[in-house]
Structures are given as C-alpha cells and as structure tokens.
Tab-separated table of C-alpha atoms and ligand atoms in Angstrom:
chain	number	residue	atom	x	y	z
A	290	MET	CA	-31.450	3.967	26.091
A	291	THR	CA	-33.297	5.081	22.959
A	292	THR	CA	-34.167	2.510	20.297
A	293	PRO	CA	-30.849	1.201	18.949
A	294	THR	CA	-30.042	1.519	15.255
A	295	SER	CA	-29.518	-2.254	15.136
A	296	ASP	CA	-29.040	-5.272	17.363
A	297	VAL	CA	-25.361	-5.599	16.488
A	298	LEU	CA	-22.930	-2.975	15.221
A	299	ILE	CA	-19.841	-4.508	13.588
A	300	ILE	CA	-16.951	-2.124	13.031
A	301	GLY	CA	-14.695	-3.509	10.311
A	302	GLY	CA	-15.442	-5.328	7.090
A	303	GLY	CA	-12.484	-7.635	6.620
A	304	VAL	CA	-12.948	-11.393	6.664
A	305	ALA	CA	-13.730	-11.326	10.424
A	306	GLY	CA	-16.452	-8.674	10.252
A	307	LEU	CA	-18.034	-10.045	7.074
A	308	THR	CA	-18.091	-13.604	8.453
A	309	LEU	CA	-19.666	-12.556	11.734
A	310	ALA	CA	-22.305	-10.473	9.940
A	311	LEU	CA	-23.347	-13.430	7.783
A	312	GLU	CA	-23.341	-15.823	10.735
A	313	ILE	CA	-25.750	-13.766	12.884
A	314	ALA	CA	-27.894	-11.857	10.399
A	315	ASP	CA	-30.593	-14.527	10.130
A	316	HIS	CA	-31.470	-13.802	13.771
A	317	LEU	CA	-30.251	-10.268	14.517
A	318	SER	CA	-30.242	-6.963	12.648
A	319	VAL	CA	-26.696	-5.925	11.769
A	320	THR	CA	-25.044	-2.646	10.837
A	321	LEU	CA	-21.630	-3.186	9.244
A	322	VAL	CA	-19.194	-0.280	8.996
A	323	ARG	CA	-16.386	-0.543	6.459
A	324	PRO	CA	-14.759	1.938	4.074
A	325	ALA	CA	-16.139	1.784	0.525
A	326	GLN	CA	-12.624	1.390	-0.909
A	327	ASP	CA	-11.033	-0.882	1.645
A	328	ASP	CA	-7.360	-1.047	0.708
A	329	HIS	CA	-6.251	-0.518	4.315
A	330	GLY	CA	-7.521	-3.770	5.821
A	331	ALA	CA	-5.374	-6.912	5.626
A	332	SER	CA	-7.949	-9.327	4.189
A	333	ARG	CA	-7.918	-8.151	0.602
A	334	TRP	CA	-4.115	-8.437	0.481
A	335	ALA	CA	-3.792	-12.019	1.738
A	336	GLN	CA	-2.303	-13.997	-1.114
A	337	GLY	CA	-1.007	-17.460	-0.316
A	338	GLY	CA	-4.129	-19.138	0.997
A	339	ILE	CA	-5.663	-20.621	4.125
A	340	ALA	CA	-4.260	-23.562	6.095
A	341	ALA	CA	-6.665	-26.316	7.148
A	342	VAL	CA	-6.743	-30.098	7.340
A	343	LEU	CA	-8.653	-30.933	4.176
A	344	SER	CA	-6.918	-33.878	2.545
A	345	PRO	CA	-7.608	-37.378	3.884
A	346	ASP	CA	-3.806	-37.730	3.906
A	347	ASP	CA	-3.505	-35.027	6.596
A	348	ASP	CA	-4.599	-34.984	10.251
A	349	LEU	CA	-5.468	-32.440	12.949
A	350	GLU	CA	-2.733	-33.397	15.420
A	351	THR	CA	-0.032	-32.844	12.798
A	352	HIS	CA	-1.427	-29.392	11.973
A	353	ILE	CA	-1.598	-28.483	15.682
A	354	ASN	CA	1.965	-29.661	16.207
A	355	ASP	CA	3.273	-27.790	13.144
A	356	THR	CA	1.570	-24.596	14.372
A	357	LEU	CA	2.975	-24.862	17.891
A	358	ILE	CA	6.487	-25.434	16.544
A	359	ALA	CA	6.212	-22.474	14.152
A	360	GLY	CA	4.836	-20.363	17.007
A	361	ASP	CA	7.995	-21.075	19.017
A	362	GLY	CA	6.290	-20.848	22.407
A	363	LEU	CA	4.100	-17.834	21.643
A	364	CYS	CA	0.914	-19.811	20.864
A	365	GLU	CA	-1.884	-20.579	23.314
A	366	THR	CA	-2.254	-24.334	22.813
A	367	GLU	CA	-6.031	-24.396	23.328
A	368	ALA	CA	-6.513	-21.523	20.879
A	369	VAL	CA	-4.457	-23.391	18.283
A	370	ARG	CA	-6.421	-26.596	18.924
A	371	PHE	CA	-9.741	-24.748	18.593
A	372	THR	CA	-8.727	-22.982	15.381
A	373	VAL	CA	-7.249	-26.045	13.700
A	374	THR	CA	-10.178	-28.261	14.714
A	375	HIS	CA	-12.721	-25.808	13.279
A	376	GLY	CA	-10.662	-25.146	10.131
A	377	PRO	CA	-12.224	-27.771	7.837
A	378	ALA	CA	-15.781	-26.633	8.649
A	379	ALA	CA	-14.783	-22.989	8.151
A	380	ILE	CA	-13.376	-23.780	4.700
A	381	GLN	CA	-16.547	-25.690	3.780
A	382	TRP	CA	-18.562	-22.637	4.900
A	383	LEU	CA	-16.502	-20.448	2.526
A	384	ILE	CA	-16.996	-22.949	-0.304
A	385	ASP	CA	-20.746	-22.976	0.358
A	386	LYS	CA	-20.747	-19.158	0.216
A	387	GLY	CA	-19.197	-19.413	-3.257
A	388	VAL	CA	-15.496	-18.629	-2.806
A	389	PRO	CA	-13.858	-19.716	-6.112
A	390	PHE	CA	-10.978	-21.778	-4.713
A	391	THR	CA	-8.641	-23.221	-7.350
A	392	PRO	CA	-9.751	-26.746	-8.287
A	393	GLU	CA	-7.389	-29.738	-8.293
A	394	THR	CA	-6.614	-31.040	-11.761
A	395	ASP	CA	-4.790	-34.240	-10.772
A	396	PRO	CA	-7.348	-37.071	-11.129
A	397	ALA	CA	-5.422	-39.090	-8.507
A	398	ALA	CA	-5.831	-36.397	-5.839
A	399	ARG	CA	-8.086	-37.156	-2.900
A	400	TYR	CA	-9.470	-33.620	-2.394
A	401	PRO	CA	-11.292	-31.613	-5.092
A	402	TYR	CA	-9.423	-28.321	-4.512
A	403	HIS	CA	-5.716	-27.694	-5.093
A	404	LEU	CA	-3.657	-27.702	-1.889
A	405	THR	CA	-0.184	-26.199	-1.626
A	406	ARG	CA	2.434	-26.712	1.053
A	407	GLU	CA	3.992	-23.703	2.744
A	408	GLY	CA	6.813	-23.178	5.223
A	409	GLY	CA	6.305	-24.875	8.585
A	410	HIS	CA	3.647	-27.275	7.298
A	411	ASN	CA	4.407	-30.979	7.034
A	412	ALA	CA	1.509	-31.592	4.658
A	413	ARG	CA	-0.219	-29.990	1.692
A	414	ARG	CA	-2.996	-28.048	3.409
A	415	ILE	CA	-3.134	-24.514	1.928
A	416	ILE	CA	-6.328	-23.969	-0.040
A	417	HIS	CA	-6.155	-20.915	-2.298
A	418	ALA	CA	-7.818	-18.959	-5.079
A	419	ASP	CA	-4.940	-18.592	-7.517
A	420	ASP	CA	-2.602	-16.084	-5.827
A	421	ALA	CA	-5.312	-13.660	-4.679
A	422	THR	CA	-7.116	-15.664	-2.006
A	423	GLY	CA	-7.987	-12.723	0.223
A	424	ARG	CA	-9.546	-10.775	-2.620
A	425	ALA	CA	-11.648	-13.782	-3.660
A	426	VAL	CA	-12.854	-14.357	-0.089
A	427	VAL	CA	-13.672	-10.689	0.569
A	428	ASP	CA	-15.470	-10.188	-2.767
A	429	THR	CA	-17.541	-13.344	-2.260
A	430	LEU	CA	-18.515	-12.491	1.308
A	431	LEU	CA	-19.310	-8.904	0.296
A	432	ASN	CA	-21.704	-10.223	-2.376
A	433	ASN	CA	-23.434	-12.355	0.239
A	434	VAL	CA	-23.631	-9.415	2.665
A	435	ALA	CA	-25.107	-7.150	-0.026
A	436	GLN	CA	-27.908	-9.655	-0.641
A	437	HIS	CA	-28.821	-10.156	3.018
A	438	PRO	CA	-31.913	-8.136	3.988
A	439	ASN	CA	-30.913	-7.925	7.661
A	440	ILE	CA	-27.492	-6.323	7.074
A	441	THR	CA	-27.143	-2.574	6.564
A	442	GLN	CA	-23.768	-1.446	5.254
A	443	ARG	CA	-22.344	1.951	6.168
A	444	ASN	CA	-19.492	2.544	3.743
A	445	ASP	CA	-19.291	6.243	4.478
A	446	LEU	CA	-17.983	6.330	8.042
A	447	THR	CA	-14.686	6.175	9.879
A	448	ILE	CA	-15.377	5.266	13.482
A	449	VAL	CA	-13.393	7.269	16.014
A	450	GLY	CA	-15.043	6.465	19.344
A	451	LEU	CA	-17.430	4.269	21.275
A	452	LEU	CA	-20.661	5.446	22.868
A	453	GLN	CA	-21.074	4.723	26.541
A	454	ASP	CA	-24.206	4.984	28.681
A	455	ASN	CA	-24.371	6.225	32.268
A	456	GLN	CA	-23.705	2.709	33.585
A	457	GLY	CA	-20.538	2.504	31.520
A	458	ALA	CA	-21.892	-0.014	29.012
A	459	CYS	CA	-20.972	0.311	25.345
A	460	ARG	CA	-24.012	1.380	23.325
A	461	GLY	CA	-22.559	1.810	19.844
A	462	ALA	CA	-20.029	4.036	18.174
A	463	TYR	CA	-19.619	7.359	16.441
A	464	GLY	CA	-17.556	8.618	13.579
A	465	CYS	CA	-17.462	11.118	10.792
A	466	ASP	CA	-18.428	10.869	7.157
A	467	ALA	CA	-16.689	12.175	4.042
A	468	HIS	CA	-18.172	15.637	4.663
A	469	LEU	CA	-16.747	15.630	8.215
A	470	GLN	CA	-20.250	15.364	9.704
A	471	TRP	CA	-20.496	13.430	12.990
A	472	ARG	CA	-22.761	10.375	12.919
A	473	SER	CA	-23.714	8.008	15.718
A	474	LEU	CA	-24.788	4.384	15.421
A	475	THR	CA	-26.399	2.834	18.483
A	476	ALA	CA	-26.657	-0.913	19.070
A	477	ARG	CA	-27.319	-3.494	21.756
A	478	TYR	CA	-23.953	-5.082	21.017
A	479	THR	CA	-20.845	-3.585	19.417
A	480	VAL	CA	-18.096	-5.712	17.876
A	481	LEU	CA	-14.623	-4.445	17.022
A	482	ALA	CA	-13.449	-6.360	13.956
A	483	THR	CA	-10.929	-3.723	12.993
A	484	GLY	CA	-7.899	-5.903	12.442
A	485	GLY	CA	-4.617	-5.694	14.275
A	486	ALA	CA	-4.674	-2.291	15.918
A	487	VAL	CA	-7.337	0.028	17.189
A	488	ALA	CA	-7.241	3.320	19.055
A	489	PHE	CA	-10.761	4.278	20.032
A	490	THR	CA	-11.894	6.526	22.840
A	491	ALA	CA	-14.909	5.664	24.990
A	492	ILE	CA	-16.770	8.841	25.812
A	493	PRO	CA	-19.447	8.962	28.556
A	494	PRO	CA	-22.279	9.637	28.014
A	495	LEU	CA	-23.351	10.245	24.356
A	496	PRO	CA	-21.281	13.227	23.201
A	497	ARG	CA	-23.257	16.206	21.962
A	498	GLN	CA	-21.654	16.152	18.523
A	499	ALA	CA	-22.353	12.430	18.131
A	500	ALA	CA	-25.975	12.897	18.995
A	501	ALA	CA	-26.468	14.200	15.470
A	502	LYS	CA	-28.884	11.895	13.749
A	503	ALA	CA	-27.346	8.893	12.019
B	195	FAD	C1	0.136	-8.806	2.714
B	195	FAD	C2	-0.608	-9.816	3.590
B	195	FAD	C3	-0.645	-11.143	3.201
B	195	FAD	C4	-1.320	-12.088	3.997
B	195	FAD	N1	-1.393	-13.385	3.575
B	195	FAD	C5	-2.111	-14.293	4.284
B	195	FAD	C6	-2.264	-15.623	3.816
B	195	FAD	O1	-1.767	-16.020	2.764
B	195	FAD	N2	-3.000	-16.491	4.576
B	195	FAD	C7	-3.578	-16.113	5.766
B	195	FAD	O2	-4.252	-16.945	6.403
B	195	FAD	N3	-3.438	-14.840	6.229
B	195	FAD	C8	-2.729	-13.936	5.518
B	195	FAD	N4	-2.595	-12.649	5.986
B	195	FAD	C9	-3.253	-12.309	7.260
B	195	FAD	C10	-4.754	-12.088	7.032
B	195	FAD	O3	-4.943	-11.280	5.894
B	195	FAD	C11	-5.363	-11.425	8.276
B	195	FAD	O4	-5.114	-12.225	9.415
B	195	FAD	C12	-6.877	-11.244	8.131
B	195	FAD	O5	-7.201	-10.679	6.878
B	195	FAD	C13	-7.393	-10.361	9.244
B	195	FAD	O6	-8.761	-10.108	8.979
B	195	FAD	P1	-9.564	-9.083	9.877
B	195	FAD	O7	-10.976	-9.041	9.369
B	195	FAD	O8	-9.329	-9.405	11.304
B	195	FAD	O9	-8.848	-7.666	9.650
B	195	FAD	P2	-8.805	-6.716	8.353
B	195	FAD	O10	-8.928	-7.467	7.080
B	195	FAD	O11	-7.589	-5.858	8.523
B	195	FAD	O12	-10.127	-5.863	8.491
B	195	FAD	C14	-10.228	-4.760	9.377
B	195	FAD	C15	-11.379	-3.886	8.901
B	195	FAD	O13	-11.629	-2.848	9.857
B	195	FAD	C16	-11.780	-1.616	9.163
B	195	FAD	N5	-11.482	-0.554	10.104
B	195	FAD	C17	-10.364	-0.439	10.896
B	195	FAD	N6	-10.476	0.684	11.649
B	195	FAD	C18	-11.685	1.247	11.344
B	195	FAD	C19	-12.387	2.406	11.801
B	195	FAD	N7	-11.856	3.215	12.724
B	195	FAD	N8	-13.617	2.688	11.275
B	195	FAD	C20	-14.167	1.856	10.343
B	195	FAD	N9	-13.549	0.732	9.869
B	195	FAD	C21	-12.334	0.450	10.364
B	195	FAD	C22	-10.800	-1.748	8.004
B	195	FAD	O14	-11.051	-0.801	7.018
B	195	FAD	C23	-11.119	-3.188	7.572
B	195	FAD	O15	-12.318	-3.233	6.828
B	195	FAD	C24	-1.943	-11.683	5.212
B	195	FAD	C25	-1.897	-10.335	5.589
B	195	FAD	C26	-1.251	-9.409	4.795
B	195	FAD	C27	-1.237	-7.951	5.207
C-alpha cells in the first residue's frame, strides 16, 4: 500500500464523526469528509435535547428502565446500559468543548443547567441549548475541529465507494467533487459515520478513476 493520506478517514461530519475526530486527533492524523453545507445530516436538526442522568435527584437504573420500556423489546439491554452509564461523562465532555447549554435559573435547582422532561422519562434529564440543541452541538464541535492541527477537513467530496486492496482490506474511500472529478483518500482505518443509511460499493482493487490524485 502506498503512503496513506491519513491514519484515519472519517466519512460523515455529524455529531458522531465530529466527536470521534476530536477524541483521536491528539494521537492520529484524521481526514474528515463532510459536505460544506450539511443540511442533510440529522445532527443539525435535533431540537429537544440530550437525555442523561445529570441531576442528583435522578439515577442510572431509572434511566435504563425507562429506555427499555420505551424501546418495547427492541433494545439491546447491554447497549442501553453502556449508553446510559456513559451519558453523564459524554455531556460533561460537550460542556468542556464549549456547547452553550441553557443554564438553570432556579436557585433551588441542584444542577447548573436546565433539564426538561420528555415523553417516556420519569425524571427531568434532557439537557438542551434552547430549542436548537443539535445546531449548538455541531457548531461547537466544528469550531474545535477547525482549530485542531491534526484534522484535515474535506468539505468538497461526496463519497461513493470504498477502496479495497488485494487482500480485501478497506484502504480508504473515493468520491467526486463539485466539478465531478474523482478523488481518492487512502487511510489505515476508515470509519463510516454517515448516519442512518449508507449505500457504498467496495471496489477491488483501487479503481483507475479513483487513482486520480487526491
Ligand atoms: C428532526 C430530528 C430531530 C431530532 N431530535 C433529537 C433530539 O432532540 N435528541 C436526540 O438525542 N436526538 C435527536 N435526533 C436524532 C439525532 O439527531 C441523531 O441520532 C444524530 O444526529 C445522529 O448523528 P450521526 O452523526 O450519526 O448522523 P448525522 O448527523 O446524520 O451525520 C451523518 C453525516 O454523514 C454525511 N454523509 C452521509 N453520506 C455521505 C457521503 N456519501 N459522503 C460524505 N458524507 C456523507 C452527512 O452529510 C452527515 O455529515 C433527531 C433527529 C432528527 C432528524
């Protein structure tokens, strides 16, 4: 394999892709592919807020139980337990990154940010940034990504396929830019953070058109 463009190629710049990029970029070089005007991803449109056990009046087992009931048998219990247990630390990580969550104004409250209660939850545990939580999270994480020297953003590409070497391992991805020119991005590791649905084709080995220089 020729020298990869980066250690890790992340396809998708919603909250999942942005978070992963920031988590690994101190140790690995990252290329992050996301459209410049990203109105198609879900993250920017999330409004209500994020559920986590934050108030001292709430507890993890109640949140797990509420989630399993709302899931009506569709949830993997261990996945729910993992997510709920890591929720408070994940919210603190977002706060540390600068997400402007709405502060609590009630001096009697026992948590500094305002928590709402939504359907299925037996406690107030939804932290939010007014009614545009997703936009606040994405904008804040994007600012952090822009300032990180080890993250290269490619806002000009739509990825259409994965690159595969002769052993069948994924070695990056290829796509086309606004001028319909094919570009390839090679990497040691490739992460699909493209949201709910993806329809890529893996093409062995590097296709001739994708061999155009990145
Ligand atoms: C209207 C709405 C309201 C919501 N409200 C809430 C809420 O209140 N609370 C809550 O917790 N959750 C909410 N959700 C769910 C939440 O927004 C999603 O679970 C979350 O944003 C998923 O993040 P993601 O990074 O996985 O995906 P996305 O945010 O969808 O990101 C996917 C990224 O991949 C990119 N991409 C996809 N295909 C390609 C390609 N071929 N080439 C290059 N880039 C590509 C997209 O452009 C985008 O940048 C809501 C969702 C919607 C739609």
